[in-house]
């Protein structure tokens, strides 16, 4: 979207189900797993460019040899940086041992990243510094293989304070109060307890070191997740790998964050997006499964896998932004949904241009909005087909009129393009704002000045700053009579606390518009009443039970708020008329029927923590506090 926001991270897990030698013999390389992981991560790099990490577990290597390898990077091209180092490891390790290049046992004992379990992560940091210590996978170490834990995930927890307090009550001393650490330590604690439970059960029947193998074979990861995740509140697709090679991918009970898996006789793989699996393993789309909400895909030490429930599922509320913007549109389902989003806004667009298609030019920005744009044009073609049929059925058309009717096509132009080479690195606000206005280029001399309307579709309009500072000014230079900006998503009114970097009320132009409307119409009492209800709920410990902020939007229609948004983002010297059109929530749900998570639009949060966050965000705004609400 033109207002860039940070969002969900990406995960990639590969479990080789056969002996390592099998892959060397069949594919002629010891790098089969690494190559596949690299491809899966590159195909999901859209999900995180703040950093990346890779971990690898070797199963059953002899004592005295490293069995866990990990690299993390916050370089600009973090994935390439990491895999460049891994490939260098292999070249260096085999440089003087070319005769061992196809000896699996030797490679596993002497070269890092030659194991059977691979875990990759792509990071979009929603908070914290962009430092390597904030990159996943996170590692919890022990001298017992089955107590080692590697964790990476796409998650945000709304109740970090409570989880932190819980860890202290268990006797731990967490080093940081962040969800990554609290989640890992919570799972790690119950993994330790499960190890102890298995030790106590089997110690009278086996002696070490055989006892350690028995414990590894009997670790119950479903039980570990049941005990560790029961008080998590948030959206998560969480991957974990133990030191002995078992693995899990757990999905939150509302299915907020995505997770997909595929398995055959050679591999079990998991990713945040279907397309990464499809491309990497050339499998059929219908063979790629979705990890069900409240379930975990669990892979044991032997490579056996099953999907098991670890927490009671809630009503499914998968993130709709995945379909609007975040995931790759090369997924056929997402491609179709985005086209439908463009098609469904046509009635509103036609009204705004007064049905004058002859003098209307259609375009889009950014490139990710192209699919919705194609749907919008198809919707126009459908409209025109109906109009042609109606006119022909009515009869009495002159030949010239009929010719014009049959040959008319919507006018489509590439009006705005982004100069990806231009970096807005200047830190001074005034100079930076001036630089932002030059990030985009304009196509001139395709608009009839003072006659044409311009319709520009965007994925979503969050803050409106890019519209105000650059896009509208560029379009106005073309001399249109009217500019219509179309959002394929509804108005974003509430913060997200499950992965997207949208946490402060003032960042949403829809909220600012509503706030101004309340002031203009002398309805400030609604603001004060809502503030009072929020504060009272926090004092009573009931802030999680209800989203009180919904009340501020109730006096206004969507159209009234959209009109005020147009006033806010309209530059003072704009000559053209301006209208902002947003997708309706009903149309969104119609286009994306299986991803009904729409809390940022409706305020209907799928977990109690979401209500608490939005109420806290509103209190922070009213008190002028500039911090995240979770």
XYZ file of C-alpha atoms in Angstrom:
630
model
C 0.000 0.000 0.000
C 1.139 3.548 -0.539
C 1.136 4.080 3.253
C 3.705 1.405 4.063
C 3.127 -0.499 7.285
C 5.048 -3.346 8.849
C 3.195 -6.575 9.267
C 3.359 -10.300 9.864
C 6.616 -12.221 9.856
C 7.234 -15.325 7.754
C 8.049 -18.866 8.857
C 9.511 -21.827 6.988
C 10.059 -25.323 8.385
C 11.460 -28.368 6.588
C 11.755 -31.862 8.055
C 13.617 -34.400 5.939
C 11.870 -37.711 6.599
C 14.519 -40.031 5.207
C 18.153 -40.710 6.017
C 20.438 -37.821 5.020
C 22.335 -40.110 2.640
C 19.130 -40.654 0.663
C 18.995 -37.003 -0.450
C 22.672 -36.970 -1.427
C 22.190 -40.085 -3.536
C 18.953 -38.945 -5.183
C 19.661 -35.240 -5.735
C 23.449 -35.388 -6.006
C 24.054 -32.762 -3.313
C 24.255 -32.515 0.477
C 22.489 -29.141 0.135
C 19.006 -30.406 -0.744
C 17.387 -29.195 2.493
C 19.291 -25.910 2.554
C 18.427 -25.175 -1.083
C 14.743 -25.797 -0.434
C 14.751 -23.606 2.675
C 16.449 -20.805 0.756
C 13.764 -20.963 -1.919
C 10.939 -21.007 0.644
C 12.357 -17.964 2.415
C 12.999 -15.992 -0.762
C 9.403 -16.645 -1.807
C 8.259 -15.104 1.479
C 10.710 -12.206 1.723
C 7.704 -9.892 1.285
C 6.847 -10.855 4.873
C 9.961 -9.453 6.506
C 12.932 -7.323 5.545
C 14.105 -6.225 8.987
C 16.050 -9.426 9.504
C 16.138 -13.171 9.023
C 17.356 -16.294 10.744
C 17.957 -19.976 10.097
C 18.450 -22.888 12.484
C 19.266 -26.534 11.782
C 19.106 -29.661 13.930
C 21.093 -32.823 13.248
C 19.413 -35.964 14.527
C 21.439 -38.637 16.335
C 24.946 -37.384 15.589
C 27.529 -38.850 18.026
C 28.336 -37.032 21.256
C 31.139 -34.528 20.870
C 29.751 -33.114 17.612
C 27.639 -29.993 17.281
C 24.041 -30.757 16.419
C 22.474 -27.257 16.468
C 23.492 -24.558 13.972
C 22.056 -21.065 13.771
C 22.686 -17.895 11.760
C 20.804 -14.608 12.027
C 21.240 -11.367 10.121
C 19.942 -7.807 10.014
C 21.802 -6.931 6.823
C 19.834 -5.259 4.028
C 19.549 -8.572 2.150
C 19.436 -10.762 5.221
C 18.354 -13.993 3.501
C 21.142 -13.798 0.926
C 23.617 -12.872 3.675
C 22.714 -15.924 5.776
C 22.705 -18.464 2.976
C 25.908 -17.030 1.550
C 27.572 -17.854 4.877
C 26.011 -21.326 4.972
C 27.200 -22.186 1.457
C 30.640 -20.868 2.390
C 30.651 -23.270 5.363
C 30.038 -26.190 3.010
C 32.714 -25.078 0.536
C 35.253 -24.595 3.308
C 34.366 -27.893 5.007
C 34.716 -29.908 1.811
C 37.648 -27.989 0.310
C 40.270 -30.468 1.488
C 37.878 -33.424 1.645
C 36.371 -33.636 -1.832
C 36.240 -37.417 -1.480
C 33.732 -36.919 1.357
C 31.327 -34.750 -0.672
C 28.764 -37.566 -0.823
C 29.460 -39.164 2.549
C 26.460 -38.195 4.706
C 27.943 -39.451 7.984
C 31.193 -37.509 7.527
C 29.395 -34.330 6.416
C 27.019 -34.370 9.366
C 29.884 -34.819 11.811
C 32.065 -32.119 10.262
C 29.932 -29.508 8.451
C 27.321 -27.205 9.995
C 23.748 -26.991 8.647
C 23.775 -30.600 7.457
C 20.920 -31.821 9.626
C 17.422 -33.066 8.957
C 15.360 -30.258 10.489
C 15.507 -26.693 9.132
C 13.744 -23.654 10.596
C 13.722 -20.276 8.849
C 12.265 -16.924 9.867
C 11.727 -13.537 8.207
C 11.279 -10.626 10.581
C 9.141 -7.534 10.437
C 9.804 -5.796 13.729
C 6.665 -4.257 15.205
C 8.689 -2.949 18.144
C 12.196 -3.056 19.535
C 15.458 -2.148 17.852
C 16.429 -3.750 14.582
C 19.192 -5.725 16.248
C 20.326 -9.277 15.710
C 19.228 -10.289 19.225
C 15.637 -9.530 18.220
C 15.820 -11.896 15.249
C 14.326 -15.365 15.349
C 14.959 -18.262 15.713
C 15.507 -17.892 19.451
C 17.539 -20.602 21.199
C 17.110 -22.034 24.704
C 20.081 -24.258 25.425
C 20.743 -27.248 27.633
C 23.262 -30.076 27.867
C 20.401 -32.547 27.335
C 19.302 -32.683 23.688
C 15.613 -33.029 24.513
C 15.690 -29.887 26.668
C 17.091 -27.665 23.899
C 14.448 -25.552 22.210
C 14.576 -23.415 19.069
C 11.581 -21.119 18.538
C 10.541 -18.864 15.656
C 7.150 -17.451 14.959
C 4.783 -15.005 13.418
C 3.094 -13.683 16.535
C 2.227 -10.829 18.847
C 0.847 -11.358 22.336
C -1.481 -8.822 23.924
C -0.842 -9.994 27.502
C 2.939 -9.875 27.820
C 2.697 -8.407 31.344
C 0.608 -11.340 32.553
C 2.879 -13.886 30.870
C 5.934 -12.213 32.374
C 4.366 -12.329 35.838
C 3.496 -15.997 35.312
C 7.121 -16.836 34.519
C 8.224 -15.146 37.732
C 5.628 -17.137 39.682
C 7.124 -20.310 38.188
C 10.472 -19.307 39.665
C 12.101 -18.022 36.487
C 14.043 -14.796 36.026
C 13.271 -13.607 32.447
C 15.922 -11.358 30.949
C 13.414 -9.211 28.989
C 9.730 -8.299 29.110
C 8.940 -9.002 25.451
C 6.623 -11.590 23.951
C 9.403 -13.462 22.126
C 11.248 -14.192 25.349
C 8.148 -14.904 27.428
C 6.738 -17.313 24.833
C 9.996 -19.223 24.476
C 10.574 -19.438 28.219
C 7.008 -20.525 28.874
C 7.212 -23.364 26.351
C 10.719 -24.171 27.558
C 9.536 -24.456 31.159
C 6.890 -27.030 30.297
C 9.288 -28.836 27.968
C 11.589 -29.195 30.978
C 8.690 -30.517 33.046
C 7.789 -33.005 30.313
C 11.381 -34.217 30.247
C 11.271 -34.682 34.014
C 7.940 -36.509 33.775
C 9.340 -38.932 31.235
C 12.519 -39.382 33.279
C 10.549 -40.213 36.430
C 8.365 -42.676 34.513
C 11.186 -44.566 32.779
C 14.142 -44.273 35.186
C 13.457 -47.612 36.837
C 13.350 -49.458 33.507
C 16.346 -47.975 31.673
C 19.871 -46.748 32.379
C 21.666 -43.812 30.778
C 22.477 -43.230 27.971
C 19.625 -45.436 26.737
C 17.265 -43.566 29.058
C 17.901 -40.312 27.151
C 16.819 -41.958 23.883
C 13.677 -43.329 25.524
C 12.790 -39.881 26.847
C 13.258 -38.351 23.372
C 11.000 -40.981 21.831
C 8.242 -40.311 24.339
C 8.248 -36.517 24.721
C 4.606 -35.407 24.384
C 4.710 -32.048 22.571
C 0.925 -31.851 22.493
C 0.932 -31.887 26.301
C 3.697 -29.273 26.387
C 1.654 -26.944 24.173
C -1.563 -27.571 26.108
C 0.127 -26.454 29.309
C 2.210 -23.582 27.940
C -0.258 -21.927 25.539
C -3.453 -21.963 27.596
C -3.057 -18.360 28.763
C -1.645 -16.897 25.540
C -3.752 -14.047 24.138
C -2.769 -13.014 20.652
C -2.315 -14.164 17.111
C 0.372 -16.721 16.466
C 1.791 -19.315 14.130
C 4.603 -20.614 16.265
C 7.352 -23.043 15.243
C 9.473 -24.974 17.693
C 12.209 -27.575 17.263
C 13.771 -29.584 20.080
C 17.407 -30.573 20.179
C 16.574 -34.195 19.418
C 14.698 -33.286 16.228
C 11.007 -33.213 17.135
C 9.129 -30.170 15.869
C 5.790 -28.408 16.073
C 3.886 -25.581 14.416
C 1.091 -24.269 16.648
C -1.661 -21.938 15.410
C -3.723 -19.639 17.618
C -7.317 -20.685 18.428
C -8.887 -18.005 16.196
C -6.598 -18.792 13.262
C -5.473 -15.160 13.101
C -1.990 -15.852 11.759
C -1.593 -18.151 8.724
C 0.200 -21.511 8.581
C 0.143 -24.112 5.797
C 1.774 -27.535 5.503
C 2.564 -30.206 2.968
C 3.917 -33.727 3.392
C 5.069 -36.593 1.204
C 7.370 -39.553 1.801
C 10.462 -37.304 1.674
C 9.521 -34.123 3.559
C 7.139 -32.369 5.883
C 7.151 -28.605 5.290
C 5.385 -25.586 6.775
C 5.191 -21.972 5.577
C 3.179 -18.820 6.121
C 2.037 -18.841 2.496
C 0.914 -21.619 0.173
C 2.838 -20.184 -2.749
C 6.197 -20.740 -1.033
C 5.417 -24.443 -0.637
C 3.975 -24.812 -4.145
C 7.001 -23.212 -5.808
C 9.612 -24.966 -3.686
C 8.227 -28.494 -3.942
C 6.159 -28.361 -7.153
C 3.224 -29.983 -5.390
C -0.465 -29.607 -6.157
C -2.308 -26.778 -4.418
C -4.957 -29.189 -3.194
C -2.257 -31.154 -1.339
C -1.275 -28.118 0.745
C -3.182 -28.129 4.023
C -4.001 -25.364 6.487
C -2.994 -25.858 10.112
C -6.360 -25.660 11.837
C -6.982 -23.029 14.553
C -6.090 -24.311 18.018
C -4.150 -27.200 16.487
C -0.486 -27.979 16.076
C 1.250 -29.962 13.389
C 3.581 -32.156 15.447
C 6.522 -34.050 13.917
C 8.289 -36.593 16.101
C 11.926 -37.637 16.116
C 11.236 -40.351 13.544
C 9.562 -37.985 11.056
C 6.011 -39.123 11.786
C 3.513 -36.281 11.797
C -0.041 -35.534 12.919
C -2.243 -32.528 13.572
C -3.404 -32.370 17.187
C -5.613 -29.974 19.127
C -3.784 -28.257 21.982
C -6.346 -25.571 22.859
C -10.074 -25.163 22.254
C -10.620 -23.370 18.909
C -12.567 -20.098 18.791
C -14.632 -18.738 15.917
C -12.205 -18.545 13.013
C -11.068 -14.980 12.352
C -8.132 -15.230 9.979
C -6.510 -11.894 9.113
C -8.200 -10.334 6.080
C -5.167 -8.122 5.429
C -3.390 -11.293 4.324
C -5.776 -11.393 1.390
C -5.902 -7.649 0.710
C -2.199 -6.970 0.763
C 0.329 -9.055 2.722
C 0.447 -12.451 0.989
C 1.649 -12.938 -2.567
C -1.102 -12.580 -5.158
C 0.339 -15.506 -7.124
C -1.709 -17.741 -4.841
C -4.751 -18.445 -7.063
C -7.276 -17.961 -4.248
C -5.762 -14.656 -3.164
C -5.530 -13.495 -6.779
C -9.244 -14.161 -7.288
C -10.166 -12.460 -4.007
C -8.206 -9.305 -4.792
C -9.825 -9.065 -8.202
C -13.211 -9.402 -6.535
C -12.301 -6.573 -4.132
C -11.734 -4.327 -7.160
C -14.926 -5.467 -8.831
C -17.081 -4.800 -5.761
C -16.217 -1.080 -5.476
C -17.534 -0.309 -8.984
C -21.004 0.940 -7.902
C -19.441 3.549 -5.585
C -16.896 4.605 -8.203
C -19.561 5.066 -10.890
C -21.513 7.336 -8.574
C -18.449 9.484 -7.849
C -17.704 10.042 -11.553
C -21.395 10.523 -12.335
C -21.240 7.540 -14.737
C -19.112 9.627 -17.125
C -16.783 6.845 -18.287
C -15.950 8.638 -21.498
C -14.098 11.262 -19.483
C -12.636 9.055 -16.758
C -9.156 7.502 -16.611
C -8.475 4.527 -14.340
C -5.141 3.679 -12.733
C -3.575 2.220 -9.573
C -0.805 2.558 -6.997
C 1.257 0.808 -5.685
C 2.107 -2.254 -7.796
C 0.481 -4.526 -5.209
C -2.862 -2.901 -6.086
C -2.631 -4.086 -9.696
C -4.736 -7.188 -9.081
C -7.579 -5.189 -7.505
C -7.257 -2.775 -10.429
C -7.724 -5.625 -12.912
C -10.863 -6.630 -11.029
C -12.113 -3.062 -11.113
C -11.674 -2.932 -14.887
C -13.459 -6.271 -15.271
C -16.282 -4.823 -13.171
C -16.472 -1.856 -15.528
C -16.582 -4.202 -18.524
C -19.473 -6.080 -16.903
C -21.293 -2.800 -16.316
C -20.729 -1.716 -19.919
C -21.923 -5.099 -21.238
C -25.194 -4.678 -19.362
C -25.580 -1.109 -20.644
C -24.933 -2.264 -24.233
C -27.506 -5.026 -23.908
C -30.051 -2.602 -22.460
C -29.470 -0.078 -25.283
C -29.611 -2.693 -28.059
C -32.736 -4.308 -26.637
C -34.337 -0.867 -26.578
C -33.720 -0.522 -30.329
C -33.719 2.618 -32.474
C -29.937 3.202 -32.367
C -28.260 5.027 -35.233
C -25.330 3.178 -36.825
C -22.817 5.701 -35.508
C -24.207 5.466 -31.998
C -24.179 1.662 -32.153
C -20.571 1.667 -33.371
C -19.518 3.928 -30.517
C -21.408 1.807 -28.002
C -19.850 -1.460 -29.168
C -16.262 -0.215 -29.401
C -16.054 1.850 -26.205
C -13.558 0.596 -23.621
C -12.621 2.007 -20.189
C -9.651 4.337 -20.370
C -6.694 2.790 -18.558
C -3.323 4.478 -17.977
C -0.260 4.014 -15.763
C -0.359 7.440 -14.138
C 1.860 7.007 -11.067
C 4.991 4.886 -10.669
C 7.404 4.636 -7.780
C 11.102 5.344 -8.224
C 12.456 2.410 -6.225
C 16.011 3.756 -6.504
C 15.199 6.911 -4.572
C 15.700 6.423 -0.826
C 14.167 8.866 1.656
C 16.998 8.587 4.156
C 17.048 12.259 5.197
C 16.132 12.584 8.870
C 15.200 16.271 8.952
C 11.383 16.293 8.767
C 11.008 19.273 6.431
C 13.639 18.062 3.977
C 12.383 14.490 4.188
C 8.815 15.531 3.384
C 10.099 17.374 0.327
C 12.037 14.271 -0.744
C 8.975 12.033 -0.291
C 7.127 14.096 -2.879
C 9.708 13.011 -5.473
C 9.605 9.275 -4.779
C 6.824 8.933 -7.359
C 6.900 9.742 -11.073
C 3.915 10.852 -13.153
C 2.853 10.119 -16.727
C 1.981 13.423 -18.408
C -0.244 14.438 -21.354
C -2.792 11.609 -21.099
C -5.408 13.594 -19.153
C -7.714 16.143 -20.763
C -7.240 19.114 -18.488
C -10.362 20.292 -16.713
C -12.439 17.537 -18.348
C -11.259 14.123 -17.193
C -11.806 12.400 -13.897
C -8.950 10.284 -12.498
C -9.750 7.133 -10.505
C -6.781 5.630 -8.649
C -7.131 2.410 -6.646
C -4.901 1.577 -3.656
C -4.781 -1.542 -1.450
C -5.621 0.450 1.641
C -5.400 3.965 3.021
C -4.066 3.891 6.563
C -2.519 7.224 7.512
C -3.155 9.230 4.354
C 0.205 10.999 4.574
C 1.539 9.700 1.252
C -1.652 10.837 -0.470
C -1.368 14.302 0.999
C 2.356 14.808 0.495
C 2.912 13.351 -2.935
C 0.280 11.367 -4.837
C -2.507 13.960 -4.867
C -0.111 16.759 -5.773
C 1.301 14.726 -8.657
C -2.140 13.840 -9.967
C -3.246 17.467 -9.710
C -0.385 18.503 -12.010
C -2.088 16.484 -14.734
C -5.046 18.893 -14.585
C -7.989 16.535 -13.925
C -11.452 17.835 -13.085
C -11.848 15.361 -10.231
C -9.633 12.841 -8.424
C -11.227 9.740 -6.900
C -8.984 7.664 -4.628
C -10.341 4.155 -4.086
C -9.310 1.858 -1.243
C -9.868 -1.858 -1.835
C -10.019 -2.205 1.976
C -12.511 -0.570 4.364
C -11.657 2.298 6.700
C -9.033 1.289 9.275
C -10.467 2.526 12.558
C -8.807 0.440 15.274
C -5.289 -0.718 16.161
C -4.051 -4.186 15.411
C -2.304 -6.099 18.172
C -1.769 -9.461 16.510
C 1.133 -8.745 14.175
C 0.628 -5.571 12.136
C 2.418 -2.379 13.121
C -0.760 -0.329 13.651
C -0.908 0.460 17.337
C -1.738 4.156 17.871
C -5.139 5.721 17.248
C -3.725 8.937 15.813
C -2.057 6.981 13.002
C -5.432 6.190 11.420
C -6.831 8.889 9.173
C -10.328 7.426 9.727
C -9.962 8.022 13.470
C -8.646 11.551 12.937
C -11.580 12.268 10.647
C -14.067 11.004 13.228
C -12.375 13.012 15.969
C -12.680 16.187 13.874
C -16.335 15.486 13.075
C -17.117 15.123 16.780
C -15.442 18.454 17.481
C -17.078 20.251 14.543
C -20.522 19.083 15.613
C -19.914 19.853 19.285
C -20.161 16.212 20.291
C -17.015 16.158 22.442
C -19.072 14.627 25.254
C -18.894 11.299 23.365
C -15.106 11.448 23.550
C -15.138 12.248 27.262
C -17.758 9.604 28.004
C -15.767 6.974 26.113
C -12.600 7.990 27.947
C -14.387 7.706 31.288
C -15.745 4.259 30.467
C -12.295 3.058 29.398
C -10.586 4.367 32.541
C -13.291 2.901 34.761
C -12.954 -0.483 33.041
C -9.212 -0.520 33.666
C -9.768 0.318 37.330
C -12.312 -2.522 37.618
C -10.186 -4.965 35.629
C -12.861 -5.325 32.925
C -11.167 -3.503 30.023
C -10.904 -6.797 28.143
C -14.660 -7.414 28.049
C -15.786 -4.710 25.611
C -14.476 -2.341 22.923
C -15.764 1.009 24.228
C -14.162 2.953 21.360
C -16.856 1.797 18.928
C -19.105 4.503 20.401
C -17.201 7.365 18.785
C -17.994 6.095 15.268
C -21.687 5.407 15.828
C -23.011 8.942 15.064
C -21.582 8.941 11.517
C -22.064 7.079 8.258
C -19.147 5.639 6.307
C -19.724 8.311 3.673
C -19.488 11.147 6.214
C -16.183 9.828 7.528
C -14.842 9.305 3.994
C -15.757 12.894 3.105
C -13.901 14.201 6.148
C -10.891 12.030 5.265
C -10.874 13.710 1.854
C -10.808 17.098 3.594
C -7.882 16.016 5.792
C -5.647 14.620 3.042
C -6.492 17.296 0.458
C -3.516 19.645 -0.034
C -4.413 23.295 0.433
C -3.502 24.157 -3.170
C -5.256 21.209 -4.834
C -7.244 22.457 -7.829
C -9.208 19.288 -8.634
C -12.221 18.093 -6.711
C -11.413 15.145 -4.456
C -13.347 12.108 -3.266
C -12.238 9.094 -1.218
C -14.036 5.783 -1.705
C -13.589 2.893 0.714
C -14.582 -0.731 0.351
C -17.479 -1.725 2.590
C -17.016 -4.402 5.248
C -19.850 -6.431 3.725
C -18.118 -6.458 0.346
C -14.785 -7.328 1.970
C -16.310 -10.355 3.657
C -18.023 -11.331 0.428
C -14.707 -11.200 -1.469
C -12.703 -12.972 1.270
C -15.225 -15.382 2.821
C -12.641 -17.549 4.597
C -10.645 -14.717 6.190
C -13.220 -12.886 8.268
C -10.793 -11.274 10.708
C -11.809 -7.631 10.298
C -11.209 -6.121 13.756
C -9.146 -3.174 12.409
C -12.251 -2.171 10.410
C -15.104 -3.195 12.739
C -13.570 -3.257 16.218
C -14.745 -6.862 16.667
C -11.587 -8.278 18.220
C -11.292 -12.082 18.318
C -9.630 -12.209 21.756
C -10.216 -10.342 25.030
C -6.731 -8.858 24.770
C -7.760 -6.998 21.634
C -10.485 -5.104 23.501
C -8.000 -4.205 26.204
C -5.514 -2.909 23.651
C -7.984 -0.694 21.774
C -9.302 0.797 25.023
C -5.745 1.475 26.166
C -4.847 3.011 22.795
C -7.774 5.426 23.089
C -6.806 6.404 26.644
C -3.239 7.004 25.476
C -4.454 9.240 22.659
C -6.727 11.296 24.859
C -3.930 11.773 27.399
C -1.302 12.531 24.763
C 0.766 9.437 25.551
C 2.961 8.419 22.594
C 3.515 4.711 23.315
C 2.187 1.379 22.092
C -0.867 0.075 23.900
C 0.581 -3.427 24.321
